[in-house]
PDB file of C-alpha atoms in Angstrom:
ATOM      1  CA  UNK A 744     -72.380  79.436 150.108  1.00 59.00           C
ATOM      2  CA  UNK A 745     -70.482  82.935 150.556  1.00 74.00           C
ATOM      3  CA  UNK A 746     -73.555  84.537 152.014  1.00 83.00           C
ATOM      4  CA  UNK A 747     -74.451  81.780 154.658  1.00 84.00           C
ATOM      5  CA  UNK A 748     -70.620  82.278 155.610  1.00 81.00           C
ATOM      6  CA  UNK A 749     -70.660  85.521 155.980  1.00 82.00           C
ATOM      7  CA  UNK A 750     -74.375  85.312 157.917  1.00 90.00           C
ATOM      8  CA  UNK A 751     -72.561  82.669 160.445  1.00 90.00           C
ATOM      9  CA  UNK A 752     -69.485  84.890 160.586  1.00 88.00           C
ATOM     10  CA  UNK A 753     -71.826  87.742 161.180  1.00 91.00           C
ATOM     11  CA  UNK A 754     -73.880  86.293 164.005  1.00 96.00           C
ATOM     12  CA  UNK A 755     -70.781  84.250 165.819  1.00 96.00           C
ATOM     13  CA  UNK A 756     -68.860  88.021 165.733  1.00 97.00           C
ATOM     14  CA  UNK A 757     -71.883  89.484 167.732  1.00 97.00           C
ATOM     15  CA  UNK A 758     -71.985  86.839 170.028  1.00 98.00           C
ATOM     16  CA  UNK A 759     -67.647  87.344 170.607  1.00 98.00           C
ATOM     17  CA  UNK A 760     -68.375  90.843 171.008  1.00 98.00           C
ATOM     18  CA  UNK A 761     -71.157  89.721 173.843  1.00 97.00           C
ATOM     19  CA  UNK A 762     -68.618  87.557 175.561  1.00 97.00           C
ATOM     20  CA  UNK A 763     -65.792  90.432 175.331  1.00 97.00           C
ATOM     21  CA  UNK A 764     -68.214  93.212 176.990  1.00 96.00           C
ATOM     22  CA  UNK A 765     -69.079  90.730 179.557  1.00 95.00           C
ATOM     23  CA  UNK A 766     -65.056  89.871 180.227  1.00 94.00           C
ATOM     24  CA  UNK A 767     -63.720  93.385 179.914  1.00 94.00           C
ATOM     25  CA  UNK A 768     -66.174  95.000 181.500  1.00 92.00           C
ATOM     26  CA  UNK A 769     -68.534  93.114 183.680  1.00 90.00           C
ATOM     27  CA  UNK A 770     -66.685  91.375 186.249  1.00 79.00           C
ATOM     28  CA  UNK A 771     -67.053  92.020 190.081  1.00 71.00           C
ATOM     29  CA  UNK A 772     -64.073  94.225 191.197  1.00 69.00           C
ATOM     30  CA  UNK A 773     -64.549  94.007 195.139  1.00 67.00           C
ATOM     31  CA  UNK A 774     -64.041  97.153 196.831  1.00 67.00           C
ATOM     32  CA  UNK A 775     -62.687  99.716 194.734  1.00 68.00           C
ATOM     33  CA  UNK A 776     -64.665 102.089 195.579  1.00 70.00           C
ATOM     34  CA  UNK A 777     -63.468 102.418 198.754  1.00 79.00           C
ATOM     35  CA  UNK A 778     -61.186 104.825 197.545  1.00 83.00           C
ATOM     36  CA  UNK A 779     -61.254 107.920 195.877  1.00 89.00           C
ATOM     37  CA  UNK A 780     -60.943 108.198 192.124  1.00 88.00           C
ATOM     38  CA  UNK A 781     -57.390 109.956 192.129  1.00 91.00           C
ATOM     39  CA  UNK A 782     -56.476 107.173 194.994  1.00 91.00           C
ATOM     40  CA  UNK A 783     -57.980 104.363 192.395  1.00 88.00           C
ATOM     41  CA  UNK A 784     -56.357 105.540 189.526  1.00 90.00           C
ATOM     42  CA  UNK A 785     -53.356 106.039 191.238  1.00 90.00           C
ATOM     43  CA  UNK A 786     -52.837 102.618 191.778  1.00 88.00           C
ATOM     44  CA  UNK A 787     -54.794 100.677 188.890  1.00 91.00           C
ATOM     45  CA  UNK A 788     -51.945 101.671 186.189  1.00 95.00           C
ATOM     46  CA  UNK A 789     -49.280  99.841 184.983  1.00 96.00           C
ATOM     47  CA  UNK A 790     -47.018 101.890 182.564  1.00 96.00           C
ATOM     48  CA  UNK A 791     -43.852  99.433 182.410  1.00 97.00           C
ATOM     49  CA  UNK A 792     -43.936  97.221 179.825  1.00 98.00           C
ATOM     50  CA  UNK A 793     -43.578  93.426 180.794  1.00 98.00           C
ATOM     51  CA  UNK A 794     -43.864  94.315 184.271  1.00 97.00           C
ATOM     52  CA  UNK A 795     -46.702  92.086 184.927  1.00 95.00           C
ATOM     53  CA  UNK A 796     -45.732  89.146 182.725  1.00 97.00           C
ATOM     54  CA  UNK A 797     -42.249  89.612 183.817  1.00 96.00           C
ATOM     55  CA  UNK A 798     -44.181  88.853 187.532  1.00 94.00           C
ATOM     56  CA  UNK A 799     -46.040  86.016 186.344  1.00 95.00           C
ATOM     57  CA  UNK A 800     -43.744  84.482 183.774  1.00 93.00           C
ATOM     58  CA  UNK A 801     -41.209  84.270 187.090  1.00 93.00           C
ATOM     59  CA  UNK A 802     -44.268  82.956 189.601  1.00 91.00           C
ATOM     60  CA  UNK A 803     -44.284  80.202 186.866  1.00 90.00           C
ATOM     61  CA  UNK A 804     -40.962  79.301 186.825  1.00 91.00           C
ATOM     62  CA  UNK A 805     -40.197  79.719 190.881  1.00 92.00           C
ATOM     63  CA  UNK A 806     -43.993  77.982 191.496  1.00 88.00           C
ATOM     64  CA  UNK A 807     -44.519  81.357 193.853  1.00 85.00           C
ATOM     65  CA  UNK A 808     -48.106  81.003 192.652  1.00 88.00           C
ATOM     66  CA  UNK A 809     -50.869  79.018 191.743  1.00 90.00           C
ATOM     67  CA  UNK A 810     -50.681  78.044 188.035  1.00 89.00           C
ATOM     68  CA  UNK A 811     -54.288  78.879 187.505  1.00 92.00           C
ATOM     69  CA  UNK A 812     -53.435  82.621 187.938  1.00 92.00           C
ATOM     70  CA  UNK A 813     -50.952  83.197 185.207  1.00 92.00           C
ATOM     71  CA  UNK A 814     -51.889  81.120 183.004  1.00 92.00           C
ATOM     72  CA  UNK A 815     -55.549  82.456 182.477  1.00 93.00           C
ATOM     73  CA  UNK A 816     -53.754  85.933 183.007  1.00 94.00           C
ATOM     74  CA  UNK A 817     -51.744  85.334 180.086  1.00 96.00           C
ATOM     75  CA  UNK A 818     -52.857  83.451 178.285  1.00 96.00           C
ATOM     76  CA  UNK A 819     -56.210  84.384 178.470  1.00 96.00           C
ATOM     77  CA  UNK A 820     -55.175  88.102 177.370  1.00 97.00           C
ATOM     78  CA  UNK A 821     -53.553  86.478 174.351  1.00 97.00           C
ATOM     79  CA  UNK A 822     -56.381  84.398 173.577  1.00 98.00           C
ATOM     80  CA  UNK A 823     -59.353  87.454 173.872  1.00 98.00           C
ATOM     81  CA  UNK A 824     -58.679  89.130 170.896  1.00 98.00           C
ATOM     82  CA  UNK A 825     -57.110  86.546 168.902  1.00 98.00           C
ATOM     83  CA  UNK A 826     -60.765  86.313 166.521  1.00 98.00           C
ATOM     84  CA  UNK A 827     -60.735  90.001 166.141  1.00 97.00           C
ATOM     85  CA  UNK A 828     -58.054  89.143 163.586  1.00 96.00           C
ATOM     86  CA  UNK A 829     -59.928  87.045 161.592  1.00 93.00           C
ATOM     87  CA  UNK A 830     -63.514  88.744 162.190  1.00 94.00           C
ATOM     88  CA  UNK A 831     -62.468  92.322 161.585  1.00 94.00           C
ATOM     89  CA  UNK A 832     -60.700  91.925 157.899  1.00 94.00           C
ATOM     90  CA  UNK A 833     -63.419  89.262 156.824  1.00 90.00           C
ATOM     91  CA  UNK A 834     -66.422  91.629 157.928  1.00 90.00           C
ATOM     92  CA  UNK A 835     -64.794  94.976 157.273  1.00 91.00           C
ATOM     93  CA  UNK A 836     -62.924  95.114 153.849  1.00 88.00           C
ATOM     94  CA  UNK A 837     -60.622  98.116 154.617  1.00 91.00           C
ATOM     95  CA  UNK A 838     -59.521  96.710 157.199  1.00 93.00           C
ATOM     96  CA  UNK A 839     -57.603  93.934 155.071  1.00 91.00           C
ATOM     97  CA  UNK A 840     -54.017  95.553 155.759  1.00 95.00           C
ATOM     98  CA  UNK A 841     -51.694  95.336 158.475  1.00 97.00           C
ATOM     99  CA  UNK A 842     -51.782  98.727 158.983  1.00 97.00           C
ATOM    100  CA  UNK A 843     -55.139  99.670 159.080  1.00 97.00           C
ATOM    101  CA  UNK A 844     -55.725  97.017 161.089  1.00 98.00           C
ATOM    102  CA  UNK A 845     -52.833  97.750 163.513  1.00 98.00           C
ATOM    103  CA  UNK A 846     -54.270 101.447 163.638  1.00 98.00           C
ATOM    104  CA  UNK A 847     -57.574  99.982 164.842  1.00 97.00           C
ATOM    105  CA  UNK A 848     -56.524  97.164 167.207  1.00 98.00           C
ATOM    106  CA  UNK A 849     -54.267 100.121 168.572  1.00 98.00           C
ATOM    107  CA  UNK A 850     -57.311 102.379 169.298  1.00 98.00           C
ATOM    108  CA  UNK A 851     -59.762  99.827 170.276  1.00 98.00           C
ATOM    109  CA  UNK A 852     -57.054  98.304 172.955  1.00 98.00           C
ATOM    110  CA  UNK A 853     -56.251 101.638 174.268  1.00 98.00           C
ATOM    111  CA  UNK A 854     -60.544 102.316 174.392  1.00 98.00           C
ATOM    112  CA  UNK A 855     -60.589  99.426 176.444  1.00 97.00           C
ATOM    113  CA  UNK A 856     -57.565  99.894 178.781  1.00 96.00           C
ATOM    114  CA  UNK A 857     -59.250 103.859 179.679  1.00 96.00           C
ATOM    115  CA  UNK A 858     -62.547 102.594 180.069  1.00 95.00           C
ATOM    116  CA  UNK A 859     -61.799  99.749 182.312  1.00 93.00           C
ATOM    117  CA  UNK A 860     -59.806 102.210 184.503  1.00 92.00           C
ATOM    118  CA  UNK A 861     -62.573 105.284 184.451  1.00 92.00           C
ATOM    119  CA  UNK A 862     -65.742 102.565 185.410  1.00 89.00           C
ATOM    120  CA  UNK A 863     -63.547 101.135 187.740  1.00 89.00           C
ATOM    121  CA  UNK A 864     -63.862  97.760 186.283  1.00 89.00           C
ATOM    122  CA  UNK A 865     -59.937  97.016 185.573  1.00 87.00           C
ATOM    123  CA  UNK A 866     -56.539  98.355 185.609  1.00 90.00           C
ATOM    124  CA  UNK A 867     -55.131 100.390 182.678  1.00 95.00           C
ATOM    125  CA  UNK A 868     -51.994  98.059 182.022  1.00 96.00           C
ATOM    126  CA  UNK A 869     -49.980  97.862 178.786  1.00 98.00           C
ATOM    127  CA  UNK A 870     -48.998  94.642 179.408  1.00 98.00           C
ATOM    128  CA  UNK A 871     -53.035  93.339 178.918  1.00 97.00           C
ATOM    129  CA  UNK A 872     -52.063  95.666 175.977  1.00 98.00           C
ATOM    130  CA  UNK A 873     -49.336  94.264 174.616  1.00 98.00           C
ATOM    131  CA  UNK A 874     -50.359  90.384 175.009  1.00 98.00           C
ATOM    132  CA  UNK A 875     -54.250  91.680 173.650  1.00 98.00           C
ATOM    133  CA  UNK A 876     -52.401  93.291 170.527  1.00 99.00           C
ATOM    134  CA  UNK A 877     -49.778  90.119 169.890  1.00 99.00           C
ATOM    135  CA  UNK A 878     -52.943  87.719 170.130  1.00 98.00           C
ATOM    136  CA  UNK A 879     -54.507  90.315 167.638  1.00 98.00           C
ATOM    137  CA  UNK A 880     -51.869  90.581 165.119  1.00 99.00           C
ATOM    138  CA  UNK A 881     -51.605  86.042 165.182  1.00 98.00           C
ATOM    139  CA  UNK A 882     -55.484  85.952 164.662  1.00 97.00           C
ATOM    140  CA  UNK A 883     -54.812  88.843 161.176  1.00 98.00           C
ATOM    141  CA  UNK A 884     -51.458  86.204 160.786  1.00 98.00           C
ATOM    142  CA  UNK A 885     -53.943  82.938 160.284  1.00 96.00           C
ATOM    143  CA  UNK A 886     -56.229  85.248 158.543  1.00 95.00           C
ATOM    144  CA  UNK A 887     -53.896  86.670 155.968  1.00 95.00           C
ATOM    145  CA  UNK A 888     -52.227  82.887 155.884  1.00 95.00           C
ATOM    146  CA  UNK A 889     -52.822  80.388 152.373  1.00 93.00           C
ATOM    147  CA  UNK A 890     -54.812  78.202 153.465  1.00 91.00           C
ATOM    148  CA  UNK A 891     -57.532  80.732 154.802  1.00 88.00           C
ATOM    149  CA  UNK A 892     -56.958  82.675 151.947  1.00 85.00           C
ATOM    150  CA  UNK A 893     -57.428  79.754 149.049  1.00 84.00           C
ATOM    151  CA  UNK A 894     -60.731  78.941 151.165  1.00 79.00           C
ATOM    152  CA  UNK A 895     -62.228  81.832 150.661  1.00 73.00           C
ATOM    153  CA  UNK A 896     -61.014  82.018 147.070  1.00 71.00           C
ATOM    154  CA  UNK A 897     -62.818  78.824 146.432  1.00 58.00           C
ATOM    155  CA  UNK A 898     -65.366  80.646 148.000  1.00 54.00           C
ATOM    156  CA  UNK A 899     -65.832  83.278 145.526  1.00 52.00           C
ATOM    157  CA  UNK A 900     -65.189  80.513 142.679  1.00 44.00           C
ATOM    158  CA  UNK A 901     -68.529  78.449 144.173  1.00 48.00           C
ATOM    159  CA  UNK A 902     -70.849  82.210 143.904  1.00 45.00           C
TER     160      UNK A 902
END
């Protein structure tokens, strides 16, 4: 029973990993490259923390905005790597800490911020940091919770 688990859990993380390359880093971007590099990067970072959900969070309250747009904005960025936190520690044992797994969420969000911002195919903002890593750490939360726990206890007990 462990192995066809871990098979499922296997082929369902390649298939997240599919859907997050596609997300991160295949969407449309109009025309930004109408402008040089220096002129893109220039003004595709965001540096101040809660900047942009401080923006959204208020569009919410003040109905400035269509719903639509923060909601999927934040939400959404909470949601993406949410499995990571259950994937990563399941399929990679020494990864089972908080902080080795901080250390690598960390890295990997940081990857992804810089290489969204050199292929021109996002903004390097810490705030899709900071909501990516907070939806990471409450995926390694219900990971390291129990209930999860006991089930995969029983798990082992069934081999």
């Amino acid at each position: 029973m462990k192995k066809a688990i871990k098979i499922i859990l296997g082929i369902s993380f390649i298939f997240y990993i599919f859907i997050l390359i596609v997300i991160l880093f295949m969407k449309p971007r109009g025309y930004v490259y109408d402008k040089s590099f220096i002129e893109y990067i220039r003004h595709s970072i965001n540096i101040i923390p809660f900047k942009t959900i401080g923006t959204y969070v208020k569009a919410i309250f003040n109905g400035n905005m269509n719903m639509d747009i923060p909601i999927k904005n934040l939400g959404g960025n909470l949601v993406l790597f949410l499995p990571m936190g259950i994937y990563l520690p399941f399929l990679v044992k020494r990864v089972n800490s908080l902080k080795l797994y901080s250390f690598f969420m960390v890295s990997l969000l940081f990857g992804v911020e810089a290489v969204q911002l050199i292929t021109r195919r996002g903004i390097f903002d810490i705030d899709d940091f900071i909501l990516n890593m907070l939806g990471a750490l409450i995926g390694f939360a219900i990971w390291k919770t129990k209930f999860v726990q006991k089930l995969l206890n029983q798990e082992e007990l069934e081999r």
